[in-house]
Short mmCIF file of C-alpha atoms in Angstrom, two decimals:
data_model
loop_
_atom_site.label_atom_id
_atom_site.label_comp_id
_atom_site.label_asym_id
_atom_site.label_seq_id
_atom_site.Cartn_x
_atom_site.Cartn_y
_atom_site.Cartn_z
CA MET A 19 1.71 -13.06 -23.59
CA LYS A 20 5.52 -10.83 -24.11
CA VAL A 21 4.82 -7.45 -24.70
CA SER A 22 7.45 -5.58 -25.24
CA ALA A 23 7.92 -1.34 -24.69
CA LEU A 24 8.20 -1.46 -28.33
CA GLU A 25 4.57 -2.73 -28.55
CA ILE A 26 2.70 -0.50 -26.37
CA PRO A 27 1.56 2.57 -27.95
CA ILE A 28 1.84 6.43 -26.44
CA THR A 29 -1.01 8.64 -27.57
CA ARG A 30 0.84 11.39 -25.46
CA THR A 31 -1.51 14.93 -24.10
CA ASN A 32 -1.98 18.12 -26.15
CA GLN A 33 -0.91 20.01 -23.56
CA SER A 34 1.10 18.57 -20.36
CA ARG A 35 -0.38 20.44 -16.30
CA LEU A 36 3.37 20.02 -15.13
CA PRO A 37 3.73 23.63 -15.00
CA GLU A 38 0.38 23.89 -13.18
CA VAL A 39 2.11 21.90 -10.34
CA ASP A 40 3.77 23.14 -7.14
CA PHE A 41 6.59 20.50 -6.28
CA ASN A 42 7.51 21.69 -2.76
CA ASN A 43 3.74 21.69 -1.76
CA LEU A 44 2.61 18.29 -2.86
CA PRO A 45 -0.92 16.68 -1.18
CA PHE A 46 -0.99 13.29 -1.40
CA GLY A 47 -2.48 11.75 -4.01
CA SER A 48 -5.19 14.35 -5.11
CA VAL A 49 -2.38 15.65 -8.88
CA PHE A 50 -2.55 13.11 -11.01
CA SER A 51 0.39 12.84 -14.22
CA ASP A 52 -0.26 13.41 -17.65
CA HIS A 53 -1.21 9.85 -18.73
CA MET A 54 -2.11 6.05 -17.46
CA PHE A 55 -1.34 2.55 -18.73
CA LEU A 56 -4.25 0.86 -19.89
CA ALA A 57 -5.22 -2.86 -20.91
CA ASP A 58 -8.19 -4.45 -21.13
CA TYR A 59 -9.21 -8.34 -20.71
CA TYR A 60 -12.04 -9.85 -23.55
CA ASP A 61 -12.20 -13.08 -25.37
CA GLY A 62 -10.25 -14.94 -22.95
CA ALA A 63 -7.14 -12.80 -22.88
CA TRP A 64 -5.20 -9.30 -21.76
CA GLN A 65 -4.61 -7.72 -24.78
CA ASP A 66 -4.64 -3.62 -25.90
CA ALA A 67 -2.17 -2.21 -23.56
CA ARG A 68 -1.25 1.32 -24.52
CA VAL A 69 -0.25 4.34 -22.46
CA VAL A 70 -3.15 7.79 -23.31
CA PRO A 71 -3.55 10.74 -21.59
CA TYR A 72 -4.81 10.85 -18.08
CA GLY A 73 -8.71 10.87 -18.17
CA PRO A 74 -12.37 9.59 -17.31
CA LEU A 75 -12.92 6.25 -17.98
CA SER A 76 -16.29 5.28 -19.61
CA LEU A 77 -18.07 2.88 -18.51
CA GLU A 78 -22.25 1.90 -18.54
CA PRO A 79 -24.14 2.32 -15.51
CA ALA A 80 -24.36 -1.64 -15.73
CA ALA A 81 -20.54 -2.56 -15.25
CA LYS A 82 -20.30 -5.42 -13.00
CA VAL A 83 -18.13 -3.50 -10.87
CA PHE A 84 -20.74 -1.49 -9.46
CA HIS A 85 -22.75 -3.87 -8.50
CA TYR A 86 -20.63 -6.74 -7.14
CA GLY A 87 -17.12 -4.90 -6.48
CA GLN A 88 -14.83 -7.04 -8.41
CA GLU A 89 -11.66 -4.60 -7.82
CA VAL A 90 -8.49 -4.87 -6.76
CA PHE A 91 -5.12 -2.64 -6.59
CA GLU A 92 -2.06 -2.08 -5.57
CA GLY A 93 0.31 0.61 -4.02
CA MET A 94 3.92 1.55 -5.10
CA LYS A 95 5.98 4.19 -5.91
CA ALA A 96 8.92 5.87 -8.34
CA TYR A 97 11.97 7.46 -6.64
CA LYS A 98 14.65 9.70 -8.79
CA ASP A 99 18.22 9.77 -7.40
CA LYS A 100 20.46 12.95 -7.50
CA GLU A 101 21.48 11.87 -10.86
CA GLY A 102 17.93 11.44 -12.21
CA GLN A 103 17.82 7.59 -12.50
CA VAL A 104 14.30 6.87 -11.77
CA TRP A 105 13.79 3.39 -9.62
CA LEU A 106 10.90 1.02 -7.92
CA PHE A 107 10.75 -0.55 -4.95
CA ARG A 108 10.70 -4.70 -5.01
CA PRO A 109 7.97 -4.25 -7.89
CA LEU A 110 7.39 -7.92 -8.67
CA GLU A 111 5.96 -8.56 -4.88
CA ASN A 112 3.38 -6.24 -6.56
CA GLN A 113 2.43 -7.79 -9.27
CA ARG A 114 2.40 -10.97 -7.25
CA ARG A 115 0.12 -9.87 -5.03
CA LEU A 116 -2.00 -7.92 -7.35
CA ASN A 117 -2.43 -11.58 -8.70
CA LYS A 118 -3.23 -12.70 -5.59
CA SER A 119 -5.69 -10.66 -4.71
CA ALA A 120 -7.19 -10.48 -8.31
CA SER A 121 -7.52 -14.74 -7.90
CA ARG A 122 -9.55 -14.17 -4.45
CA LEU A 123 -11.93 -11.87 -6.53
CA MET A 124 -12.22 -14.16 -9.79
CA ILE A 125 -10.49 -11.39 -11.84
CA PRO A 126 -8.36 -13.03 -14.56
CA GLU A 127 -4.75 -13.15 -13.66
CA LEU A 128 -2.17 -10.24 -14.98
CA PRO A 129 0.42 -11.24 -17.15
CA GLU A 130 4.09 -9.90 -15.54
CA ALA A 131 5.16 -8.85 -18.83
CA ILE A 132 2.30 -6.28 -18.88
CA PHE A 133 2.20 -5.15 -15.78
CA MET A 134 6.19 -4.22 -15.74
CA GLU A 135 6.25 -2.95 -19.20
CA GLY A 136 3.42 -1.44 -19.14
CA LEU A 137 4.58 0.58 -15.87
CA LYS A 138 7.93 1.28 -17.09
CA THR A 139 6.56 2.37 -20.14
CA LEU A 140 4.07 4.79 -18.32
CA LEU A 141 6.84 6.08 -15.95
CA ARG A 142 9.26 6.96 -19.06
CA THR A 143 7.00 8.85 -20.61
CA ASP A 144 5.83 10.57 -17.40
CA SER A 145 9.49 10.95 -15.98
CA ASP A 146 9.56 14.28 -15.77
CA TRP A 147 6.77 14.00 -13.10
CA ILE A 148 8.38 11.81 -10.79
CA PRO A 149 9.34 14.68 -7.93
CA THR A 150 13.00 15.11 -6.92
CA VAL A 151 11.88 17.53 -3.51
CA ALA A 152 13.12 15.46 -0.51
CA GLY A 153 10.40 13.05 0.87
CA SER A 154 8.47 13.22 -1.96
CA SER A 155 7.78 10.47 -4.87
CA LEU A 156 5.61 9.77 -7.38
CA TYR A 157 2.88 7.36 -5.90
CA ILE A 158 1.42 4.49 -8.37
CA ARG A 159 -1.93 3.13 -8.47
CA PRO A 160 -2.29 0.03 -10.30
CA PHE A 161 -5.82 -1.41 -10.50
CA LEU A 162 -7.90 -3.83 -11.81
CA PHE A 163 -11.58 -3.73 -12.26
CA ALA A 164 -14.82 -5.89 -13.67
CA SER A 165 -16.01 -3.18 -16.71
CA GLY A 166 -18.21 -6.12 -18.42
CA ASN A 167 -22.24 -5.08 -17.67
CA GLY A 168 -24.52 -7.43 -16.24
CA PHE A 169 -27.00 -7.05 -13.47
CA HIS A 170 -26.90 -11.12 -12.88
CA ALA A 171 -24.46 -11.57 -9.73
CA SER A 172 -21.46 -13.76 -11.47
CA PRO A 173 -18.14 -12.90 -12.59
CA SER A 174 -17.41 -10.39 -15.71
CA ASP A 175 -16.39 -11.65 -18.85
CA ARG A 176 -14.69 -8.11 -19.37
CA TYR A 177 -11.80 -6.27 -17.02
CA THR A 178 -9.76 -3.54 -16.78
CA PHE A 179 -6.40 -2.73 -15.88
CA VAL A 180 -4.97 1.00 -14.92
CA ILE A 181 -1.89 1.97 -13.66
CA ALA A 182 -2.52 6.00 -12.97
CA THR A 183 0.34 8.10 -10.91
CA ALA A 184 0.50 11.25 -8.17
CA PRO A 185 3.23 13.31 -7.52
CA SER A 186 2.91 13.26 -3.85
CA GLY A 187 4.82 14.32 -0.42
CA ALA A 188 4.80 12.48 2.63
CA TYR A 189 1.34 10.74 3.76
CA PHE A 190 1.43 11.45 7.50
CA ALA A 191 2.36 14.44 9.26
CA GLY A 192 2.14 15.31 12.83
CA GLU A 193 1.44 12.29 15.93
CA VAL A 194 -1.00 9.84 15.45
CA HIS A 195 -2.77 8.71 18.08
CA VAL A 196 -5.02 5.09 18.03
CA ARG A 197 -7.76 3.57 19.39
CA ILE A 198 -8.19 -0.21 19.84
CA GLU A 199 -10.89 -1.21 18.43
CA GLU A 200 -13.26 -3.66 20.07
CA LYS A 201 -16.69 -3.83 18.26
CA TYR A 202 -16.24 -3.32 14.71
CA SER A 203 -13.83 -5.68 12.16
CA ARG A 204 -11.77 -5.48 9.47
CA ALA A 205 -12.06 -8.67 7.62
CA ALA A 206 -12.89 -12.53 9.03
CA ASN A 207 -11.53 -16.09 8.44
CA GLY A 208 -11.78 -17.12 5.16
CA GLY A 209 -12.96 -13.91 4.36
CA VAL A 210 -10.81 -11.41 1.10
CA GLY A 211 -8.91 -9.48 4.17
CA TYR A 212 -5.46 -10.54 2.45
CA ALA A 213 -6.80 -9.25 -0.85
CA LYS A 214 -6.11 -5.17 -1.71
CA ALA A 215 -9.67 -5.20 -2.08
CA GLY A 216 -11.19 -1.87 -2.58
CA GLY A 217 -14.54 -2.67 -0.43
CA ASN A 218 -11.86 -3.56 2.42
CA TYR A 219 -10.76 -0.11 3.24
CA ALA A 220 -14.70 1.52 2.64
CA GLY A 221 -15.64 -0.82 5.41
CA GLN A 222 -13.32 0.72 7.74
CA PHE A 223 -14.43 4.56 6.78
CA TYR A 224 -17.33 4.54 9.78
CA PRO A 225 -15.51 3.05 12.03
CA THR A 226 -12.30 5.28 11.64
CA GLN A 227 -14.74 8.16 11.61
CA LEU A 228 -16.17 7.10 14.95
CA ALA A 229 -12.81 7.19 16.34
CA LYS A 230 -11.95 10.29 14.54
CA GLU A 231 -14.79 11.60 16.70
CA ALA A 232 -13.12 10.34 20.01
CA GLY A 233 -10.01 12.33 19.82
CA PHE A 234 -7.96 9.74 17.66
CA GLN A 235 -6.87 9.52 14.39
CA GLN A 236 -6.91 5.83 13.35
CA VAL A 237 -7.99 2.44 14.69
CA ILE A 238 -5.91 -0.75 15.67
CA TRP A 239 -7.97 -3.41 14.26
CA THR A 240 -8.41 -6.56 16.35
CA ASP A 241 -9.25 -9.91 15.87
CA ASP A 242 -12.72 -10.71 14.52
CA ASN A 243 -13.70 -13.10 16.75
CA THR A 244 -12.27 -12.26 20.22
CA HIS A 245 -10.86 -8.54 19.76
CA GLU A 246 -8.27 -10.10 22.41
CA TYR A 247 -5.49 -9.77 19.52
CA ILE A 248 -4.36 -6.60 17.93
CA GLU A 249 -3.64 -7.18 13.61
CA GLU A 250 -3.48 -3.95 11.13
CA ALA A 251 -2.99 0.12 12.27
CA GLY A 252 -5.48 1.62 9.58
CA ALA A 253 -4.44 0.51 6.47
CA MET A 254 -1.46 -1.05 7.47
CA ASN A 255 0.54 -3.43 9.28
CA ILE A 256 1.67 -3.04 12.61
CA PHE A 257 5.05 -3.21 14.41
CA VAL A 258 5.05 -3.42 18.69
CA ARG A 259 8.48 -2.91 20.12
CA ILE A 260 8.75 -4.26 23.70
CA GLY A 261 11.70 -3.95 25.58
CA ASP A 262 14.14 -4.77 22.74
CA THR A 263 12.24 -7.22 21.29
CA LEU A 264 10.20 -6.44 17.84
CA LEU A 265 6.73 -7.84 17.50
CA THR A 266 4.04 -8.40 14.28
CA SER A 267 1.04 -10.33 13.54
CA PRO A 268 1.60 -13.19 11.61
CA THR A 269 -0.46 -13.19 7.95
CA SER A 270 -3.62 -15.05 7.44
CA ASP A 271 -6.95 -15.08 5.65
CA ARG A 272 -7.11 -11.28 7.44
CA ILE A 273 -3.94 -9.31 7.46
CA LEU A 274 -2.39 -8.25 4.18
CA ASP A 275 1.09 -9.54 3.57
CA GLY A 276 2.31 -6.20 3.53
CA ILE A 277 5.18 -5.69 1.50
CA THR A 278 6.91 -3.09 3.90
CA ARG A 279 6.51 -5.59 6.44
CA LYS A 280 8.51 -7.95 4.49
CA SER A 281 11.41 -5.54 4.30
CA ILE A 282 11.64 -4.94 7.96
CA LEU A 283 11.29 -8.19 8.79
CA GLU A 284 14.39 -8.98 6.47
CA LEU A 285 16.29 -5.59 7.99
CA ALA A 286 15.73 -7.02 11.50
CA GLU A 287 17.29 -10.35 10.41
CA ALA A 288 20.40 -8.67 9.12
CA GLU A 289 20.73 -6.42 11.51
CA GLY A 290 20.36 -8.45 14.96
CA ILE A 291 17.23 -7.33 16.22
CA PRO A 292 15.36 -10.06 18.01
CA THR A 293 11.90 -10.01 16.53
CA GLU A 294 8.99 -12.40 17.17
CA VAL A 295 5.96 -12.73 14.35
CA ARG A 296 3.06 -14.09 16.48
CA LYS A 297 -0.43 -12.98 17.87
CA ILE A 298 0.20 -10.25 20.18
CA SER A 299 -2.63 -9.79 22.48
CA VAL A 300 -4.45 -6.17 23.73
CA SER A 301 -3.45 -6.91 27.17
CA GLU A 302 -0.25 -7.64 26.72
CA ILE A 303 0.30 -4.43 24.99
CA VAL A 304 -1.74 -3.04 28.12
CA GLU A 305 0.77 -4.27 30.85
CA ALA A 306 3.41 -3.44 29.30
CA SER A 307 2.57 0.08 29.15
CA LYS A 308 1.81 -0.37 32.71
CA LYS A 309 5.13 -1.77 33.18
CA GLY A 310 6.94 0.79 31.21
CA GLN A 311 8.34 -1.96 28.55
CA LEU A 312 6.12 -1.06 25.50
CA LYS A 313 8.33 1.36 23.99
CA GLU A 314 7.42 1.66 19.94
CA MET A 315 4.70 0.86 17.93
CA PHE A 316 4.15 2.22 14.59
CA GLY A 317 2.24 0.88 11.05
CA ALA A 318 4.24 -0.14 8.08
CA GLY A 319 2.66 0.63 4.84
CA THR A 320 4.33 2.12 1.28
CA ALA A 321 2.32 5.18 1.52
CA ALA A 322 4.03 6.14 5.00
CA VAL A 323 6.61 3.42 4.71
CA VAL A 324 6.48 3.71 8.70
CA SER A 325 4.49 5.65 10.62
CA PRO A 326 5.12 5.94 14.37
CA ILE A 327 2.46 5.76 16.70
CA SER A 328 2.35 8.61 19.68
CA GLY A 329 -0.06 6.60 21.88
CA TYR A 330 -3.44 4.58 22.09
CA GLY A 331 -6.84 4.19 23.70
CA TYR A 332 -7.81 1.27 24.74
CA ARG A 333 -11.99 1.27 26.69
CA ASP A 334 -11.86 4.29 29.14
CA GLU A 335 -8.13 4.35 29.41
CA ARG A 336 -5.14 6.50 27.02
CA PHE A 337 -1.53 5.56 27.31
CA ASP A 338 1.07 7.21 25.70
CA LEU A 339 4.21 5.94 24.10
CA PRO A 340 7.72 7.38 25.33
CA GLU A 341 10.04 9.07 23.16
CA VAL A 342 12.95 6.76 22.68
CA ALA A 343 17.08 7.53 21.83
CA ASP A 344 17.36 4.37 19.45
CA SER A 345 13.95 4.25 17.81
CA TYR A 346 13.01 1.47 15.54
CA ALA A 347 11.14 3.27 13.81
CA THR A 348 13.25 5.99 12.70
CA PHE A 349 15.77 3.15 11.80
CA PHE A 350 13.82 1.10 9.60
CA LYS A 351 12.29 4.26 8.05
CA LYS A 352 15.78 5.72 7.13
CA ARG A 353 17.07 2.16 5.65
CA ILE A 354 14.17 1.50 3.34
CA THR A 355 14.11 5.07 2.11
CA ASP A 356 17.77 5.10 1.87
CA ILE A 357 17.52 2.38 -0.25
CA GLN A 358 14.61 3.31 -2.25
CA TYR A 359 16.01 7.08 -3.28
CA ASN A 360 19.65 5.32 -3.86
CA ARG A 361 21.33 7.28 -1.29
CA SER A 362 22.68 3.56 0.12
CA GLU A 363 23.76 0.23 -1.15
CA ASP A 364 20.91 -2.42 -1.58
CA PRO A 365 22.29 -5.70 -0.39
CA PHE A 366 19.00 -7.55 -0.42
CA GLY A 367 18.84 -6.20 -4.44
CA TRP A 368 15.10 -4.60 -3.92
CA ARG A 369 16.05 -1.86 -5.94
CA TYR A 370 14.80 -1.39 -9.35
CA PRO A 371 15.84 0.35 -11.87
CA VAL A 372 13.51 1.87 -14.89
CA SER A 373 16.48 2.56 -18.00
#
């Protein structure tokens, strides 16, 4: 199904909320732009693509998303350079991953044309909402959910696709200390851990709160079977630097195939940084800490890009990470954000212009 920008009707808001926004003091993901993009699936096809004012969605109590959790989402950002040009970062990777998540939850896949043309139409409509303050961006949340009705446990016959946006400042601030989790699991083999399904994140909140009560900001998840191997850091992929070698866990049924993760691995290869994608045991990390060989740990994801970890706790021990002059975390964050904001060349073809 081909959808061009000219075929997407736009209903503009009567009064913009833009004058109310302090772009110098933006929280993350809680101030919303004037418009949103919608499309509906019914009668076996995606249709009715449109841009409308941002506002409540009307659903019946029997909507299946409430009862059986058919919902998946993505996280993206739009950037504006000094000349006012708007850019996306590897958006087709998000579109493909959204469909991978949708297939796992028996949600109809979304045509690329609807995703991309809807996104570009929305960004052109709300271009003034894209921040130009350093470190800020327009966070983009595409999501799919079951909007059909029924209490019977079966896939819905109707779905809704939404793209909403929020001008946002930095995701994390300050030092981040994490606890290596030994009891609770983020995901299991054969499950939906690799999908960006809302339930994956809901299940994280309780153990993360327990970690916060113990003095940590986040959790490092371990494998569901033995809890011997680290897998993710909070809602991000995790990287570990032992000596000069960069390590990260392989993707699996349990681990999200992060776009920032892919980008870091490609950058590392291009820069000749030694990299290993393999299982990383907790004991290896603890031993490296005690020997002074653990130089860095950091999370990687769309919201934070790269989030350095200052220290971690395991059982009754706590370990601080050193400050290193040649930080990989700092290097990767700068290289990626320079590409995103059009401050440098893009030899990988990751930057996508919104004309």
